[in-house]
Short mmCIF file of C-alpha atoms in Angstrom, two decimals:
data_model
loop_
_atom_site.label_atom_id
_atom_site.label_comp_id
_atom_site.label_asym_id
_atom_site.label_seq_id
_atom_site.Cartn_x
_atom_site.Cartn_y
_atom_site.Cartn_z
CA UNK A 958 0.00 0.00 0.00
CA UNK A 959 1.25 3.27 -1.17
CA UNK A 960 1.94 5.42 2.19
CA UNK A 961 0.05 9.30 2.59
CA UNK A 962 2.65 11.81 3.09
CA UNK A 963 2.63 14.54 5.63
CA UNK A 964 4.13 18.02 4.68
CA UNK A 965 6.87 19.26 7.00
CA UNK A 966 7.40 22.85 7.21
CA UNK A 967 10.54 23.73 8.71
CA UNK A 968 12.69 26.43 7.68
CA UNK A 969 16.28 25.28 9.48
CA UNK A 970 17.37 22.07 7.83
CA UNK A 971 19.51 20.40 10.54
CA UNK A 972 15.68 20.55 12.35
CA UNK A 973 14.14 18.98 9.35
CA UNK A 974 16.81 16.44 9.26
CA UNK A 975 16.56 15.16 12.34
CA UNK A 976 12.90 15.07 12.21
CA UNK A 977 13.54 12.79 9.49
CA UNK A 978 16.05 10.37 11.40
CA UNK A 979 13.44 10.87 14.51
CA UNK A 980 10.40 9.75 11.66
CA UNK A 981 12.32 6.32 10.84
CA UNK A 982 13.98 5.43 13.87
CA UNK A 983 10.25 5.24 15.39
CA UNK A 984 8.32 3.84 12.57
CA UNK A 985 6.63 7.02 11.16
CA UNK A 986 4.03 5.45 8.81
CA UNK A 987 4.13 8.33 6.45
CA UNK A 988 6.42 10.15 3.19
CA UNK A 989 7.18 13.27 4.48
CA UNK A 990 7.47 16.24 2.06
CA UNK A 991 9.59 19.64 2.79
CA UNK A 992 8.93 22.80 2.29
CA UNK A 993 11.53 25.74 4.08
CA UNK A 994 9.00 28.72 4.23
CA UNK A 995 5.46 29.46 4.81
CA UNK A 996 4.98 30.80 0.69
CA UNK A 997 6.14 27.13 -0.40
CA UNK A 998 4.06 25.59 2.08
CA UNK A 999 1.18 27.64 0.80
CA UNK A 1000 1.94 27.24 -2.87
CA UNK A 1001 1.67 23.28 -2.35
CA UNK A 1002 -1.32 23.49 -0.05
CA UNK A 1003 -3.28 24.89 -3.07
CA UNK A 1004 -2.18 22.36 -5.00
CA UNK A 1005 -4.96 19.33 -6.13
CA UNK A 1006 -2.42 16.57 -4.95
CA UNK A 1007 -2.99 18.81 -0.94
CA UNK A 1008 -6.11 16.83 -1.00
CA UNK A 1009 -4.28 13.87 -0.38
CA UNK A 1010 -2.27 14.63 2.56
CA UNK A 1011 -2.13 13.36 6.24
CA UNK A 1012 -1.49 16.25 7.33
CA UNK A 1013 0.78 18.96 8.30
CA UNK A 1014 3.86 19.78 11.11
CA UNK A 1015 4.39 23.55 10.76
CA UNK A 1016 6.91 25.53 12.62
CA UNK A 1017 5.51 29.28 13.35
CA UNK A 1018 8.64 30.59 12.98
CA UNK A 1019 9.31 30.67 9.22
CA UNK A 1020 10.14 32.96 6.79
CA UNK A 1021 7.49 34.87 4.45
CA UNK A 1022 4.09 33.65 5.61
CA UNK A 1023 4.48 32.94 9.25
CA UNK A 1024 2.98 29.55 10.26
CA UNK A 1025 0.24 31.65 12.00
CA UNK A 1026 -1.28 33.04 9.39
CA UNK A 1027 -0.58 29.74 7.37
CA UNK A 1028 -2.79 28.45 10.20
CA UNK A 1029 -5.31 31.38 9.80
CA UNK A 1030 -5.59 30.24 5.67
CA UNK A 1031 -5.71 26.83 6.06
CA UNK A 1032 -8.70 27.59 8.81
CA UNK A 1033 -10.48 30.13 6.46
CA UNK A 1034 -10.40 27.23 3.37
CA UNK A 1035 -13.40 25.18 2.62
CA UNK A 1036 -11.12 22.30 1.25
CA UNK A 1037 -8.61 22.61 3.49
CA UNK A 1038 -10.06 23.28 6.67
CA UNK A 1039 -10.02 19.61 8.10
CA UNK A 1040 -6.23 19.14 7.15
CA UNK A 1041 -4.89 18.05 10.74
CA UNK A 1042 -2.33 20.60 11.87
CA UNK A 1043 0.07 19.64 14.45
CA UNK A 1044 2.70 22.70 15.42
CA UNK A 1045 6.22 21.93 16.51
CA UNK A 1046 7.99 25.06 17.87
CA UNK A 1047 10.37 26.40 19.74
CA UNK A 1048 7.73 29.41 21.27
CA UNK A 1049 5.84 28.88 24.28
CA UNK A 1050 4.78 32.09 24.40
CA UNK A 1051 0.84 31.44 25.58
CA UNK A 1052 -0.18 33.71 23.24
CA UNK A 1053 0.76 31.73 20.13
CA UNK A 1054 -0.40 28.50 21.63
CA UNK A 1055 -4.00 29.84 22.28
CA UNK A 1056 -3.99 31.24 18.89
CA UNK A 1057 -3.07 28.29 17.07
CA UNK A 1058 -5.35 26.08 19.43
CA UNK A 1059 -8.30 28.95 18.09
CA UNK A 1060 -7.68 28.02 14.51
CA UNK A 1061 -7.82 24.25 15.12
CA UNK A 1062 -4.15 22.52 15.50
CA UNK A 1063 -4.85 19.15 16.23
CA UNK A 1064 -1.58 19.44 18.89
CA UNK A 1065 1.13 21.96 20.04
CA UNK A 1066 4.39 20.97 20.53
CA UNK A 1067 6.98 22.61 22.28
CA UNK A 1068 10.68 21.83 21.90
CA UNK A 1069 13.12 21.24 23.02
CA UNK A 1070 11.91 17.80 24.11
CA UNK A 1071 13.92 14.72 25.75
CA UNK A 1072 14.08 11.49 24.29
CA UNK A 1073 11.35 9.64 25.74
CA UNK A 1074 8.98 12.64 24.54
CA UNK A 1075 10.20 13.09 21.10
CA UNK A 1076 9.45 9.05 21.07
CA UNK A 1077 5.62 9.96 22.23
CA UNK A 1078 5.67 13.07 20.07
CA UNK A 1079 6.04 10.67 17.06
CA UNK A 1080 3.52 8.31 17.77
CA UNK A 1081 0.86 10.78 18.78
CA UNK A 1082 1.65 12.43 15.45
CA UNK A 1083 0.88 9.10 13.92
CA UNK A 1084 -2.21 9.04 15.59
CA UNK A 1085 -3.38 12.00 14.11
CA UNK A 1086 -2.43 11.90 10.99
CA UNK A 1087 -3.82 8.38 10.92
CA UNK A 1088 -7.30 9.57 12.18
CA UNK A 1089 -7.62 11.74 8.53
CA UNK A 1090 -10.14 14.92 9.47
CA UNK A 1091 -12.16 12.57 12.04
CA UNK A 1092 -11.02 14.64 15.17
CA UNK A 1093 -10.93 18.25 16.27
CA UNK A 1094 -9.22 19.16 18.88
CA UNK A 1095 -10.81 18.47 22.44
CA UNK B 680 56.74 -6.04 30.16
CA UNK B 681 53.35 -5.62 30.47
CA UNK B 682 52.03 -2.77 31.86
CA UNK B 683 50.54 -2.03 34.99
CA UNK B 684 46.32 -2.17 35.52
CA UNK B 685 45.89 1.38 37.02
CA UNK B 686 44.19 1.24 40.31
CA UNK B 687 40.60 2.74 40.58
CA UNK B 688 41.52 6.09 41.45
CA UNK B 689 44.52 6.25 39.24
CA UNK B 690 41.74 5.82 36.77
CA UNK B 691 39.23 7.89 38.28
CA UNK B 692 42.12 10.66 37.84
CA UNK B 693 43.08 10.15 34.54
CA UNK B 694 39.41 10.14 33.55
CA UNK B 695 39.11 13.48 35.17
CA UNK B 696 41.62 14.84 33.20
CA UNK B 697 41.08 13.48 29.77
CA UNK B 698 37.60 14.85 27.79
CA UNK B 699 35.77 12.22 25.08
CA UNK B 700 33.64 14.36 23.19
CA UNK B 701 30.99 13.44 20.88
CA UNK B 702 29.64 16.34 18.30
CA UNK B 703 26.66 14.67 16.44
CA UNK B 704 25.87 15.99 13.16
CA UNK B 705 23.61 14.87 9.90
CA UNK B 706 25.40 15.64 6.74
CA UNK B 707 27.52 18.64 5.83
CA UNK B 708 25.07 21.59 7.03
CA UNK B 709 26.30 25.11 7.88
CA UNK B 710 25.47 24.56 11.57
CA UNK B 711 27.06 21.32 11.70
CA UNK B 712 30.40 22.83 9.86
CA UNK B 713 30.01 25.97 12.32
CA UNK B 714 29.68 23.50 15.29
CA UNK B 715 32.47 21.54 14.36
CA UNK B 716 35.04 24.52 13.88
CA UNK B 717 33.91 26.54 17.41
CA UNK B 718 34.52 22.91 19.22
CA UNK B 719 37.66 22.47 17.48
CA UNK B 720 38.92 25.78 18.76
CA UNK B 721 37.70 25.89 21.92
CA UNK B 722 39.15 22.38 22.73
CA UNK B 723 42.73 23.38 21.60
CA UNK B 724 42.51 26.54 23.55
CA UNK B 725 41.29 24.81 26.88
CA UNK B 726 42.19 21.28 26.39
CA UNK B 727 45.11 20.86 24.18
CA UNK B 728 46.70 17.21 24.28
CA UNK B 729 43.87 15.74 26.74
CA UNK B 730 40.66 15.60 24.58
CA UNK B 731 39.63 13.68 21.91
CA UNK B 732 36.32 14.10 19.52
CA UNK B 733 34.79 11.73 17.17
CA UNK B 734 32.14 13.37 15.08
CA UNK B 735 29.10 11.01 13.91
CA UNK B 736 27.20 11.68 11.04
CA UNK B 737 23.32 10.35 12.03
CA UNK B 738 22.92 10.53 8.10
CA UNK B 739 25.48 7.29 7.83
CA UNK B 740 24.89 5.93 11.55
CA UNK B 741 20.81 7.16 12.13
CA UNK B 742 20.79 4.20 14.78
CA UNK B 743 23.48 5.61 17.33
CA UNK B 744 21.02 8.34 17.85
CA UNK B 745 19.25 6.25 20.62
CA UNK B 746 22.72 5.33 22.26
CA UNK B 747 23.03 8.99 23.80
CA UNK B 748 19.55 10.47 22.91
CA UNK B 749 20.20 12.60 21.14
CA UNK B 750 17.21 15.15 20.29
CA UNK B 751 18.80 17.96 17.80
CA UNK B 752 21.16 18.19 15.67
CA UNK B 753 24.17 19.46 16.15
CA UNK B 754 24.82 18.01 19.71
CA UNK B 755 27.78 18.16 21.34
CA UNK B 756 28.16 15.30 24.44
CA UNK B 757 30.61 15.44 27.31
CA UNK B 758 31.23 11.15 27.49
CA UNK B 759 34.27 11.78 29.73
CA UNK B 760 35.20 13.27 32.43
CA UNK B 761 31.71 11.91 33.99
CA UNK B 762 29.23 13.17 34.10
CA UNK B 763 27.62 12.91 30.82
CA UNK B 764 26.29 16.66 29.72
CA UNK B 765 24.69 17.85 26.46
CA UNK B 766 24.80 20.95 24.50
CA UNK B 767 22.35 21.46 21.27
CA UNK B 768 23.44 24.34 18.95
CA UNK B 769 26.28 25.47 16.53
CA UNK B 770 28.29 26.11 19.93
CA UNK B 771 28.94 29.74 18.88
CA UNK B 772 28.38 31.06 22.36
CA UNK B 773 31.80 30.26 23.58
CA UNK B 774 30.90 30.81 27.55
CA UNK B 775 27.87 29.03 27.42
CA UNK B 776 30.20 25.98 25.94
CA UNK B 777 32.37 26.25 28.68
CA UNK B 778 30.08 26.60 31.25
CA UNK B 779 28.12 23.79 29.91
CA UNK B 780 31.00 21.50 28.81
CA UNK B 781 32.43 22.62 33.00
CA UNK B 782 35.82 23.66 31.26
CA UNK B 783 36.47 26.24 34.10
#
């Protein structure tokens, strides 16, 4: 069976890298596509083939469209709207967390993490992607 | 004729004094590069002729990520003198190294 593919956007590559080592040394059961900035993330969001995606990791920190208002687009969008979302960050600031949890992210994830969480970080992210658009966040 | 087993705190002592350090990297990236050169500097400045560094590329060895979870990339881990301690970054902060690495 062909595996779904989940879009990482992450601007630093060393972070996208590992996510990628992180994503096979615990059995992610998806492709994962990269895109470095929020235009390129939504350029290929608007594509036809979006409508096959898991889902979506965004960082909120990226260059040109922040991952905010990629969150904020993705919300407003008929055919995107029930894309799961998951955010992976390095901000804690409450702010952006109850602002992305407003516009729907399926889960907000703050790094740095240790080992045992990035372990449960992947397999929760494997349980929502898996779900499809079946859940909204509690 | 064969040499001498050191006694335990003969080798406590030498492990005090002699720094295994692992910089963990995945390919040839800018922070990686960057990480590499501050650690080689700041070990010959501070450690000259009692350190040693082995750099591992997770891109050719993904598996030894679990044997010191590591988290990020670049990491840089203290082995020896024990404790084990961690830093994550492109080690560009030179105090925060040594304060982190306990050079002082």
């Amino acid at each position: 069976m062909t595996k779904r593919t989940v879009l990482l956007v992450e601007d630093n590559s060393d972070d996208r890298m590992f996510a990628q080592l992180a994503f096979k040394e615990f059995g992610f059961p998806f492709k994962v596509a990269e895109v470095v900035d929020g235009e390129a993330a939504w350029e290929l969001l608007n594509r036809p083939a979006a409508s096959r995606l898991a889902g979506v990791i965004l960082d909120l920190n990226i260059p040109k469209v922040s991952g905010l208002d990629i969150l904020r687009r993705i919300s407003a969008h008929k055919a995107l709207s029930g894309l799961p979302v998951v955010v992976l960050t390095s901000s804690d600031d409450p702010k952006d967390v109850s602002t992305a949890r407003a516009l729907g992210v399926r889960d907000y994830m703050i790094k740095p993490f240790n080992f045992s969480e990035l372990k449960g970080l992947v397999a929760r992210m494997t349980e929502i992607f898996s779900a499809g658009d079946g859940g909204k966040p509690e | 004729m064969k040499p001498k087993n050191k006694k335990p705190h003969e080798k406590a002592a030498a492990q005090r004094n002699f720094w295994r350090l692992r910089l963990y990297v995945a390919g040839q990236t800018a922070r990686s590069m960057t990480a590499a050169e501050n650690l080689r500097k700041i070990c010959e400045e501070r450690l000259q002729g009692r350190y040693v560094v082995e750099i591992i590329d997770l891109l050719k060895n993904p598996k030894l990520a679990a044997g010191d979870e590591i988290v990020a990339i670049p990491t840089l881990v203290r082995r020896l003198p024990p404790p084990m301690r961690k830093i994550i970054g492109d080690l560009s902060d030179t105090e925060r190294v040594i304060v982190g690495l306990q050079l002082k």
